[in-house]
mmCIF file of C-alpha atoms in Angstrom:
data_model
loop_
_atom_site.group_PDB
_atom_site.id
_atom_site.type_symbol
_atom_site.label_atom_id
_atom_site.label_comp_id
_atom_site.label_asym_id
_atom_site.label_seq_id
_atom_site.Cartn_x
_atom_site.Cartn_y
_atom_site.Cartn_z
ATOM 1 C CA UNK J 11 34.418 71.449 46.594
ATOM 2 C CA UNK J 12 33.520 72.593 42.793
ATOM 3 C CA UNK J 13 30.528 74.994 42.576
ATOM 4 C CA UNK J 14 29.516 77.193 39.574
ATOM 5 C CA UNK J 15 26.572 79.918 40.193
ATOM 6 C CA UNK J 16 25.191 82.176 36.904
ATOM 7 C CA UNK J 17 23.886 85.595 38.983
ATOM 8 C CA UNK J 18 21.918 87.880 36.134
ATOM 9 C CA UNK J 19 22.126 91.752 36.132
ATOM 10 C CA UNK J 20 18.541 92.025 37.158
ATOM 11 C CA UNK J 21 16.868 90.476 39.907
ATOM 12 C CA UNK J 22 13.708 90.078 38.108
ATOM 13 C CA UNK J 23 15.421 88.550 35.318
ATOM 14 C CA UNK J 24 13.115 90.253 32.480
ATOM 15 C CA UNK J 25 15.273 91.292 29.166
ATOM 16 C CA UNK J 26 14.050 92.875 25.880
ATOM 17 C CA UNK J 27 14.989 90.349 22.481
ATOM 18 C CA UNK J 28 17.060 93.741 21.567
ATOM 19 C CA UNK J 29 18.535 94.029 24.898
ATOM 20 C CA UNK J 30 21.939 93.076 26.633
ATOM 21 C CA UNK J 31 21.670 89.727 28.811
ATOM 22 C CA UNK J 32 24.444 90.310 31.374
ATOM 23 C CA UNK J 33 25.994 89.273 34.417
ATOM 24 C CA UNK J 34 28.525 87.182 35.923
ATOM 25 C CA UNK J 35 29.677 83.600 36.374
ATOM 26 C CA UNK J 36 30.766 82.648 39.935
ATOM 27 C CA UNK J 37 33.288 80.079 40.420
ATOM 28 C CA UNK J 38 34.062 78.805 43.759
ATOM 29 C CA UNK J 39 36.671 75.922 44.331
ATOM 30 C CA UNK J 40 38.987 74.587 47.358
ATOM 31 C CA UNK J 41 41.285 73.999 44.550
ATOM 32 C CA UNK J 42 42.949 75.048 41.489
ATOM 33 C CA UNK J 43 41.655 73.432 38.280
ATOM 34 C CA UNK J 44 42.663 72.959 34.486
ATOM 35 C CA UNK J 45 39.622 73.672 31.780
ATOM 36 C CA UNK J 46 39.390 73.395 28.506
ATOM 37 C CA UNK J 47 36.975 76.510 28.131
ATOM 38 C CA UNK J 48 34.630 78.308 29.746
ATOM 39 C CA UNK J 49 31.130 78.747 27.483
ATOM 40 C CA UNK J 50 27.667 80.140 27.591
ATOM 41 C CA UNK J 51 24.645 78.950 25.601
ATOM 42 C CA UNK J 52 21.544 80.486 24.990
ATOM 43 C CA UNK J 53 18.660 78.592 23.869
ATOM 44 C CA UNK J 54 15.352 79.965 23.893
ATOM 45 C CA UNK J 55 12.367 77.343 22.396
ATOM 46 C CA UNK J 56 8.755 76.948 21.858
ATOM 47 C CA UNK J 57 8.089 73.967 23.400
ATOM 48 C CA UNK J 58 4.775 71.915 21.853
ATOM 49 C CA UNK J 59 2.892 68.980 23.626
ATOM 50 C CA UNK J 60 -0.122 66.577 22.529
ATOM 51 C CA UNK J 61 -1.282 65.032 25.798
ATOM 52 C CA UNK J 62 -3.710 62.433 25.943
ATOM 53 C CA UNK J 63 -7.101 62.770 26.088
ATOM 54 C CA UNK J 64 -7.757 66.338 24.124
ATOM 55 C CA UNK J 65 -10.242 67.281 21.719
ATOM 56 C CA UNK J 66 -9.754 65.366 18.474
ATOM 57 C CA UNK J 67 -7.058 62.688 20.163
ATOM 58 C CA UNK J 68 -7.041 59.043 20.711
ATOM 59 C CA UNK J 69 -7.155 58.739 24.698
ATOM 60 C CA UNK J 70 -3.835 56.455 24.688
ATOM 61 C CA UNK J 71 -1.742 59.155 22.137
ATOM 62 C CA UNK J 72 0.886 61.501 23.906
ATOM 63 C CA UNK J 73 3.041 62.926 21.555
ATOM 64 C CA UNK J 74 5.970 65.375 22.245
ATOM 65 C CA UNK J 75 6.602 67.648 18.303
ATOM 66 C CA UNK J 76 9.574 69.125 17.590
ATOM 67 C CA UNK J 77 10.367 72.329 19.615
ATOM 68 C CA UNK J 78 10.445 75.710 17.516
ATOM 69 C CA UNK J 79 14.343 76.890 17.684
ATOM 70 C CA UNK J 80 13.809 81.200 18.763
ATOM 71 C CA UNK J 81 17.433 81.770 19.655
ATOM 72 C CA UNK J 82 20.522 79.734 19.842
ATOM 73 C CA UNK J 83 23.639 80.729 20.554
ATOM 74 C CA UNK J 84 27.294 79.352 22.168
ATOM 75 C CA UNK J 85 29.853 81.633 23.221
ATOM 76 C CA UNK J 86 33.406 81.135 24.155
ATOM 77 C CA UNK J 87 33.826 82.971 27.858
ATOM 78 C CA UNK J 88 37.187 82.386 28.766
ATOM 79 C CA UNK J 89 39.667 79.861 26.615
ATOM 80 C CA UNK J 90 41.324 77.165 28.265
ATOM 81 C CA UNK J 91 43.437 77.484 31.139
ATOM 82 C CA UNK J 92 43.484 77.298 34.823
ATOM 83 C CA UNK J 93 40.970 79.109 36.677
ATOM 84 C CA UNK J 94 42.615 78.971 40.822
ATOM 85 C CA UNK J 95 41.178 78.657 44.371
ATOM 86 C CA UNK J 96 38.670 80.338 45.721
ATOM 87 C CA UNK J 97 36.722 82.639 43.935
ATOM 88 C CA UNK J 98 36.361 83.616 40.804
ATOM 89 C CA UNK J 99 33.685 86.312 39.008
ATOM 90 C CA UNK J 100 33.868 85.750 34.984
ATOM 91 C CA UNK J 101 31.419 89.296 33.614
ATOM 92 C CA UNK J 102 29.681 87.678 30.675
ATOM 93 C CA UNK J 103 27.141 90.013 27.931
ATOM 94 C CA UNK J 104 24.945 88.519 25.242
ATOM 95 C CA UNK J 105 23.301 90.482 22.142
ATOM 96 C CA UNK J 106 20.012 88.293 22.094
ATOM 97 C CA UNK J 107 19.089 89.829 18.711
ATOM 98 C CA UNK J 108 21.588 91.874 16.125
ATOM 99 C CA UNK J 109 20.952 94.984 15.201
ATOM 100 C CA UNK J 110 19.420 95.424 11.969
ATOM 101 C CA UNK J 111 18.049 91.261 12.426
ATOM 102 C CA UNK J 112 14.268 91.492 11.297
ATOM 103 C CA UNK J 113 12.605 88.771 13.212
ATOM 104 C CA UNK J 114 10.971 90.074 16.462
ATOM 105 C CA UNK J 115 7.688 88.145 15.710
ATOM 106 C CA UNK J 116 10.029 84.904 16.480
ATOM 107 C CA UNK J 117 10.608 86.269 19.782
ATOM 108 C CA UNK J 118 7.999 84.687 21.595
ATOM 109 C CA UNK J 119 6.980 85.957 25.190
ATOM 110 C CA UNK J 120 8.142 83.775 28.070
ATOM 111 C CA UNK J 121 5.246 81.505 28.821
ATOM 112 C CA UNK J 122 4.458 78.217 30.886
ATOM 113 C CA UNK J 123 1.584 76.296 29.798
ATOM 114 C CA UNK J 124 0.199 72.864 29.644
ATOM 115 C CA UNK J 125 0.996 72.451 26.162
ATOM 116 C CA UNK J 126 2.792 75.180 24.899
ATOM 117 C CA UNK J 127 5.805 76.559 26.946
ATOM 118 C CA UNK J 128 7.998 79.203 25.738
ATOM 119 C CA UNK J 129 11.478 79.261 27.676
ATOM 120 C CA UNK J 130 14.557 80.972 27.498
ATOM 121 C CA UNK J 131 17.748 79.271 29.362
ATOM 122 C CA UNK J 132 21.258 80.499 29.314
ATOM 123 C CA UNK J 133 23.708 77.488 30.962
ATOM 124 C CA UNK J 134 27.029 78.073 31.158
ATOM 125 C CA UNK J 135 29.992 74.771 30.796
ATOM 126 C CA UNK J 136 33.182 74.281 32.012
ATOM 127 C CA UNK J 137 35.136 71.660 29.742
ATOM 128 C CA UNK J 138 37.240 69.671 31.903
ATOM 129 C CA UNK J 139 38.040 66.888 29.186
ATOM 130 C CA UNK J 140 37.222 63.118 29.429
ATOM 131 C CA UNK J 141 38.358 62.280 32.527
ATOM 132 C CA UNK J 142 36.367 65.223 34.621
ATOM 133 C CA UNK J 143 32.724 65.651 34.655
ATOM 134 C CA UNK J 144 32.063 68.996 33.450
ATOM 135 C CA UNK J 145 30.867 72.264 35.737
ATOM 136 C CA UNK J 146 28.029 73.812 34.697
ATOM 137 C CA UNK J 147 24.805 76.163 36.078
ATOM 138 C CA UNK J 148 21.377 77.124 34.124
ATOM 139 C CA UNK J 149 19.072 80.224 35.053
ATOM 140 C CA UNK J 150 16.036 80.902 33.740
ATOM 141 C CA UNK J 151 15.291 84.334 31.899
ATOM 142 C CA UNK J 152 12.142 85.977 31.327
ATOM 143 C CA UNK J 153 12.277 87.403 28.021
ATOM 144 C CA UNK J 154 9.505 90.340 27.299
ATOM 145 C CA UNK J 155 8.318 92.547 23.925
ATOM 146 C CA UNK J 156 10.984 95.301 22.929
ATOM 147 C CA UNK J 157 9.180 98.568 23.823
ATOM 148 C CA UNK J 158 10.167 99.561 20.553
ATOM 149 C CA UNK J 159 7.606 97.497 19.410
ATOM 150 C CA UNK J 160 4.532 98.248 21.441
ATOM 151 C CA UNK J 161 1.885 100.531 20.926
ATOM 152 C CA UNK J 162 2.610 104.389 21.911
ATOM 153 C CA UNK J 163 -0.178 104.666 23.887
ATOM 154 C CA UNK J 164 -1.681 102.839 27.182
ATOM 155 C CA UNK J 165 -4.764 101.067 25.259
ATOM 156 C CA UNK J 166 -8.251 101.415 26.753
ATOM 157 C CA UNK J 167 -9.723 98.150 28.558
ATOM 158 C CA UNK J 168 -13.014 96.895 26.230
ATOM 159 C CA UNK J 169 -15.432 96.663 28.447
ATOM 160 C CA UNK J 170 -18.247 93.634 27.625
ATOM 161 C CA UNK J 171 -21.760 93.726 29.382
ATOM 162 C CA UNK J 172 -23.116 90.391 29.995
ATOM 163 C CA UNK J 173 -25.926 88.946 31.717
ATOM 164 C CA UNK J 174 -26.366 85.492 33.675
ATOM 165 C CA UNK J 175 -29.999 84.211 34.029
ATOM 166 C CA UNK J 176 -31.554 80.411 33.623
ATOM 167 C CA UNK J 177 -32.222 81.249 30.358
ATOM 168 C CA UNK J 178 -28.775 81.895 29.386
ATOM 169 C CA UNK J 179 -27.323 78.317 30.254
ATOM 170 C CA UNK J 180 -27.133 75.461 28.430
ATOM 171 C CA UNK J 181 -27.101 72.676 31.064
ATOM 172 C CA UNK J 182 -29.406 71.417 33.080
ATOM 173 C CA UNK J 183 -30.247 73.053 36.383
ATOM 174 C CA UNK J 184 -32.005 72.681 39.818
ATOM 175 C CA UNK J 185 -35.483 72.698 39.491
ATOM 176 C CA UNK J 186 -36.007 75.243 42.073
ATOM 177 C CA UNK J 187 -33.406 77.322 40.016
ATOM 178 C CA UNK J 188 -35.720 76.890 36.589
ATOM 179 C CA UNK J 189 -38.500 77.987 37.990
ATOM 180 C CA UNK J 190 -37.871 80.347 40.492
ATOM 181 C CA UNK J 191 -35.055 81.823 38.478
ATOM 182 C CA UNK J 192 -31.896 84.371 38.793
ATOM 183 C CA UNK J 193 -30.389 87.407 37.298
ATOM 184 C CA UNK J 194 -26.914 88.790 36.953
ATOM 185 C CA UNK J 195 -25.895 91.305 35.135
ATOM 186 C CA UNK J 196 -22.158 92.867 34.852
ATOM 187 C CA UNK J 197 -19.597 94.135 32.567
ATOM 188 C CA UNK J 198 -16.228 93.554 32.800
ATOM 189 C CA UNK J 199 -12.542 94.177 30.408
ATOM 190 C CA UNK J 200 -11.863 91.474 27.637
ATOM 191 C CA UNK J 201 -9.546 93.570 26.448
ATOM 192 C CA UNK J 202 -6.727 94.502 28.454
ATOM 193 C CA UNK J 203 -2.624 95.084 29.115
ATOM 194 C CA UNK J 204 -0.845 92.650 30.858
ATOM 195 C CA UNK J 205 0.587 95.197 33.542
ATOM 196 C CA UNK J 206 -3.506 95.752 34.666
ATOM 197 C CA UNK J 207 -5.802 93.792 36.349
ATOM 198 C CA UNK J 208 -8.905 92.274 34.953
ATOM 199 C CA UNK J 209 -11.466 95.189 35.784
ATOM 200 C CA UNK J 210 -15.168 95.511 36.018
ATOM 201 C CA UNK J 211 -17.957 94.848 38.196
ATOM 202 C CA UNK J 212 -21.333 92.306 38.332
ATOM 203 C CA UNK J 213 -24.716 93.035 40.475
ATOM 204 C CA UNK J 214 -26.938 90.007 41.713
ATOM 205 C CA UNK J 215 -30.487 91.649 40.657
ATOM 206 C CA UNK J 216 -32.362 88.480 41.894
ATOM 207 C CA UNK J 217 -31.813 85.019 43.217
ATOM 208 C CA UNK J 218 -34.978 82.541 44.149
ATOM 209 C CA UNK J 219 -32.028 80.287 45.657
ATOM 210 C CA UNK J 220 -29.867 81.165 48.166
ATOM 211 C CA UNK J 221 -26.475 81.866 46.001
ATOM 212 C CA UNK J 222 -22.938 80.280 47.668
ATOM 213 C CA UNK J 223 -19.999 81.196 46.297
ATOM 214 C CA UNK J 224 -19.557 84.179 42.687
ATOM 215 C CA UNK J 225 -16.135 82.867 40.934
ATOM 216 C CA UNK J 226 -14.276 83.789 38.133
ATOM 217 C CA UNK J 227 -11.470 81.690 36.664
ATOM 218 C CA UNK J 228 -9.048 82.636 34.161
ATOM 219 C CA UNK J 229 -8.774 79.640 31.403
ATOM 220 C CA UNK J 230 -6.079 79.116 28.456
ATOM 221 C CA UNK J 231 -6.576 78.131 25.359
ATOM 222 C CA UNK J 232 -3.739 75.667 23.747
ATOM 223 C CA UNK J 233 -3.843 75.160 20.301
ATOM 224 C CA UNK J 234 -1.445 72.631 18.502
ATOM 225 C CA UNK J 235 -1.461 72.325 14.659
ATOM 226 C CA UNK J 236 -0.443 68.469 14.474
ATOM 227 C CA UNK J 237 -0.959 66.820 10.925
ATOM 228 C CA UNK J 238 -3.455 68.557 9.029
ATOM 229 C CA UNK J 239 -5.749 69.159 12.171
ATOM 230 C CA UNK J 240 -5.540 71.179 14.960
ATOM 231 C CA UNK J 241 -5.819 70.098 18.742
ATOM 232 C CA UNK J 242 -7.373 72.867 21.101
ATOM 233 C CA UNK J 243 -7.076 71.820 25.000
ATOM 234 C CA UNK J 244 -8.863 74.849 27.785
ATOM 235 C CA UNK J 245 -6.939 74.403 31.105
ATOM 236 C CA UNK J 246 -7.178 76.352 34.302
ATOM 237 C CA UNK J 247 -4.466 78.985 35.334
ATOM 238 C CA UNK J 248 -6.421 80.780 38.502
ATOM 239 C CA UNK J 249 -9.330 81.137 40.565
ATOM 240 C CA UNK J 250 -10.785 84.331 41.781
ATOM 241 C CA UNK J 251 -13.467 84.217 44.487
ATOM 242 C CA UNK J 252 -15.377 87.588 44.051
ATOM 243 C CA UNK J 253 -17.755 87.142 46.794
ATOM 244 C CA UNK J 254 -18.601 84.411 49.780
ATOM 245 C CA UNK J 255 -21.901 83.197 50.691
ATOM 246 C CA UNK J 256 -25.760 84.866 49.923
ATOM 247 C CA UNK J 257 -24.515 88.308 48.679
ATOM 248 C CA UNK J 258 -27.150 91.388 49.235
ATOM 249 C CA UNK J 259 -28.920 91.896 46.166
ATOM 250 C CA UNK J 260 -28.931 95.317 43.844
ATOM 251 C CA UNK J 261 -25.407 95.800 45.158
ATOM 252 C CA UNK J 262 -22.601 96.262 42.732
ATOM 253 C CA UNK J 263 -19.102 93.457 43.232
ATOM 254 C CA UNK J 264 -16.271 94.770 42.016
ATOM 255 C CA UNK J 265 -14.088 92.467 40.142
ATOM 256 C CA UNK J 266 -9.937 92.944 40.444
ATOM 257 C CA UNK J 267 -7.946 90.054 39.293
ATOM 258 C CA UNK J 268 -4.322 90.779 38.762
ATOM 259 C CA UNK J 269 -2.953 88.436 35.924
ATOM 260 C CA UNK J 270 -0.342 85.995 37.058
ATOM 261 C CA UNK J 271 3.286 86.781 34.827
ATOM 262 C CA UNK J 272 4.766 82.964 33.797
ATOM 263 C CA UNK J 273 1.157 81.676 33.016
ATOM 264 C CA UNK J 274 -0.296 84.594 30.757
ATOM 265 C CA UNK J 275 1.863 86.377 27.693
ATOM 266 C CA UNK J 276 -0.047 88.291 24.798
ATOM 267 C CA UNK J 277 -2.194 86.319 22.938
ATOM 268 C CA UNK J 278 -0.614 84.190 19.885
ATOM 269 C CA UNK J 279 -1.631 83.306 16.607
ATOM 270 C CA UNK J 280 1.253 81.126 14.904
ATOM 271 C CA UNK J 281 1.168 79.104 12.447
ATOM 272 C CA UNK J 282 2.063 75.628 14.460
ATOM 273 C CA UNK J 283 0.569 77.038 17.758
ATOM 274 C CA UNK J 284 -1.560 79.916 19.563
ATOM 275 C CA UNK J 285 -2.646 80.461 22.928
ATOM 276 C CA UNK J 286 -5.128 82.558 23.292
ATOM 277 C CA UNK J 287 -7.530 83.575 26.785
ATOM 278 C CA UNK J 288 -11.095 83.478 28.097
ATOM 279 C CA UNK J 289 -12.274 84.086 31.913
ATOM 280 C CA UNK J 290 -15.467 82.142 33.300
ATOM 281 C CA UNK J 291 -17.546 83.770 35.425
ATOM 282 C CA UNK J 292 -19.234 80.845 38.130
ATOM 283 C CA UNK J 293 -22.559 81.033 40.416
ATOM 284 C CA UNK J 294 -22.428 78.480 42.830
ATOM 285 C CA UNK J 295 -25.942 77.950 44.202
ATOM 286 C CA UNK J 296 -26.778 76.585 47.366
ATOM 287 C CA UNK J 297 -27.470 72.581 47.212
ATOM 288 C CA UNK J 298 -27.317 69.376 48.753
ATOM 289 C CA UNK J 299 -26.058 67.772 46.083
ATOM 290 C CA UNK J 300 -22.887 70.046 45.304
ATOM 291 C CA UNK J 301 -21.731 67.982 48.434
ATOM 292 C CA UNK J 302 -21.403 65.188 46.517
ATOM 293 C CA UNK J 303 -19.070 66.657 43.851
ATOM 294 C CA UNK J 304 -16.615 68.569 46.231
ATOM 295 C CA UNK J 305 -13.956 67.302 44.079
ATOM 296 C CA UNK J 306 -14.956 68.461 40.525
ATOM 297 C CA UNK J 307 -13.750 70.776 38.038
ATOM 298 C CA UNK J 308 -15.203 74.445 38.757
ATOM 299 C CA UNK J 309 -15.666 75.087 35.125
ATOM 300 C CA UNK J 310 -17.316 71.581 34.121
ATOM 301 C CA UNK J 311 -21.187 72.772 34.205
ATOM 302 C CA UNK J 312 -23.353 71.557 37.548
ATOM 303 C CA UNK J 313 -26.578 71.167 38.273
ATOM 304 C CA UNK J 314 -26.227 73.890 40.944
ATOM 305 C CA UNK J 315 -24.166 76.054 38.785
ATOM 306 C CA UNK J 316 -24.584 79.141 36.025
ATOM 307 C CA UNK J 317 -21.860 80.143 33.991
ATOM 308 C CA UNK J 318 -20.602 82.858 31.702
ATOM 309 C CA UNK J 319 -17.610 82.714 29.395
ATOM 310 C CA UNK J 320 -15.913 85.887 27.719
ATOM 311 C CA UNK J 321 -13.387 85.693 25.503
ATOM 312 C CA UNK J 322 -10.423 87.487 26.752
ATOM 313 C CA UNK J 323 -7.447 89.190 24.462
ATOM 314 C CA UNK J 324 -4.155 90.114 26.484
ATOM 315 C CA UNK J 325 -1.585 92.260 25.013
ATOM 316 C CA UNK J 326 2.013 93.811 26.176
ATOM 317 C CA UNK J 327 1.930 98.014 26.491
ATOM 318 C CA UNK J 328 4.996 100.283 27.653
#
């Protein structure tokens, strides 16, 4: 029995670019074994995607570009040798960036997307030659802005007052909702750390039609410089429900969504790529014929539906 394990310092597995990576490489094997080195790479990429079907795109083209190279680096562990039964703890440490190296903007926040995804990987090889297969493990790291780097002080949430009435939309509604109409009215953070929750707060003033459901969905915003042109894609990260059913009306909601860590990172502009953020605020109206569409996307305008869209800017703070 062969088995190779990489365990990370931290349990949370969050480093700094300007930071240590550390930790250990656990061997375990019924039996001795020769090697022909023991190394650790760590790659960290960018990771850009063209999927069919967005903005600008023939339906039929997926393309997969060249990932943008952040970090690379291989590093002799342990030189060859015999590494014995049992078990066996190998300490490893990594200087992701060098002192005095001026490229923290190429440091990218970790980030999963649909078509941008920012990852950092350390794997770790045994060489065993031609006629073994090779041992090795990969763990995931979550790599975060130096501290050094971010602003001194905690910045103050922007707070945007909107209003939602059938006036505002432009989709078709219910008749009942054109003519006997609504209003919502609210204000809420567009501007905001990524250690706080979206804040803020909405009121249902007046609703002809029973109201069903008050939403708000956090989108992002993909772009992909491919060619000369640029290829935007919105997807949905979460949902939020901020209140069930016919809420009472003149009182105030509060709104408290806590941003979800692998899916947001501060907002990029790049030169091949950004992502950027936007939340949708949804009034689901009662209906007979949003039984029909049980299945659809919550941010593709309905009949039985009002909407409001903020832009929304994330950033890192200490």
């Amino acid at each position: 029995m062969s088995n190779v394990e990489l365990k990370l310092s931290r349990s949370n597995r969050i480093y700094c670019p300007s930071e240590l990576l550390d930790g250990k490489i656990v061997i375990k094997l019924s039996s001795s074994i020769s090697h022909y080195g023991v190394y650790l790479n760590v790659n960290g990429s960018v990771n850009l995607q063209i999927r069919g079907g967005s903005a600008g795109v023939i339906e039929s083209f997926y393309g997969v570009l060249k990932p943008i190279t952040i970090v690379k680096k291989r590093i002799e562990v342990r030189a060859s040798g015999k590494i014995g039964s049992g078990t066996t703890e190998i300490p490893f440490s990594v200087k992701l960036r060098q002192p005095g190296e001026d490229n923290s903007e190429r440091y990218y926040e970790t980030f999963h997307g649909a078509n941008v995804s920012t990852q950092y990987l350390v794997t770790v090889d045994i060489m065993r030659g031609y006629l073994h297969k090779s041992l090795s493990a990969t763990v995931e790291f979550i790599l975060e802005s130096d501290k050094a780097d971010l602003p001194e002080r905690p910045i103050a949430p922007e707070m945007v007052i909107f209003y939602i009435t059938q006036d505002t939309q432009r989709h078709p509604l219910l008749p009942e909702l054109k003519t006997g109409g609504f209003r919502v009215t609210g204000r809420m953070s567009t501007h905001c750390s990524l250690l706080d929750p979206i804040s803020g707060e909405l009121t249902i003033e007046s609703s002809a039609v029973p109201i069903s459901s008050i939403d708000m969905h956090l989108l992002r915003v993909e772009s992909v410089l491919l060619g000369e042109k640029i290829v935007t894609e919105t997807s949905l990260i979460q949902t939020t429900q901020i209140a069930d059913g016919d809420v009472c009306r003149n009182m105030t909601l509060p709104i408290h969504v806590i941003l979800p860590r692998l899916m947001t990172c501060p907002t990029v502009f790049a030169g091949p790529f950004s992502v950027e953020f936007k939340v949708t605020i949804t009034i689901s109206f009662q209906s007979e014929v949003c039984k029909l569409y049980t299945k659809s996307d919550p941010t593709t305008p309905r009949l039985w539906l009002a909407m409001e869209t903020l832009p929304l800017e994330l950033v890192r703070t200490k």
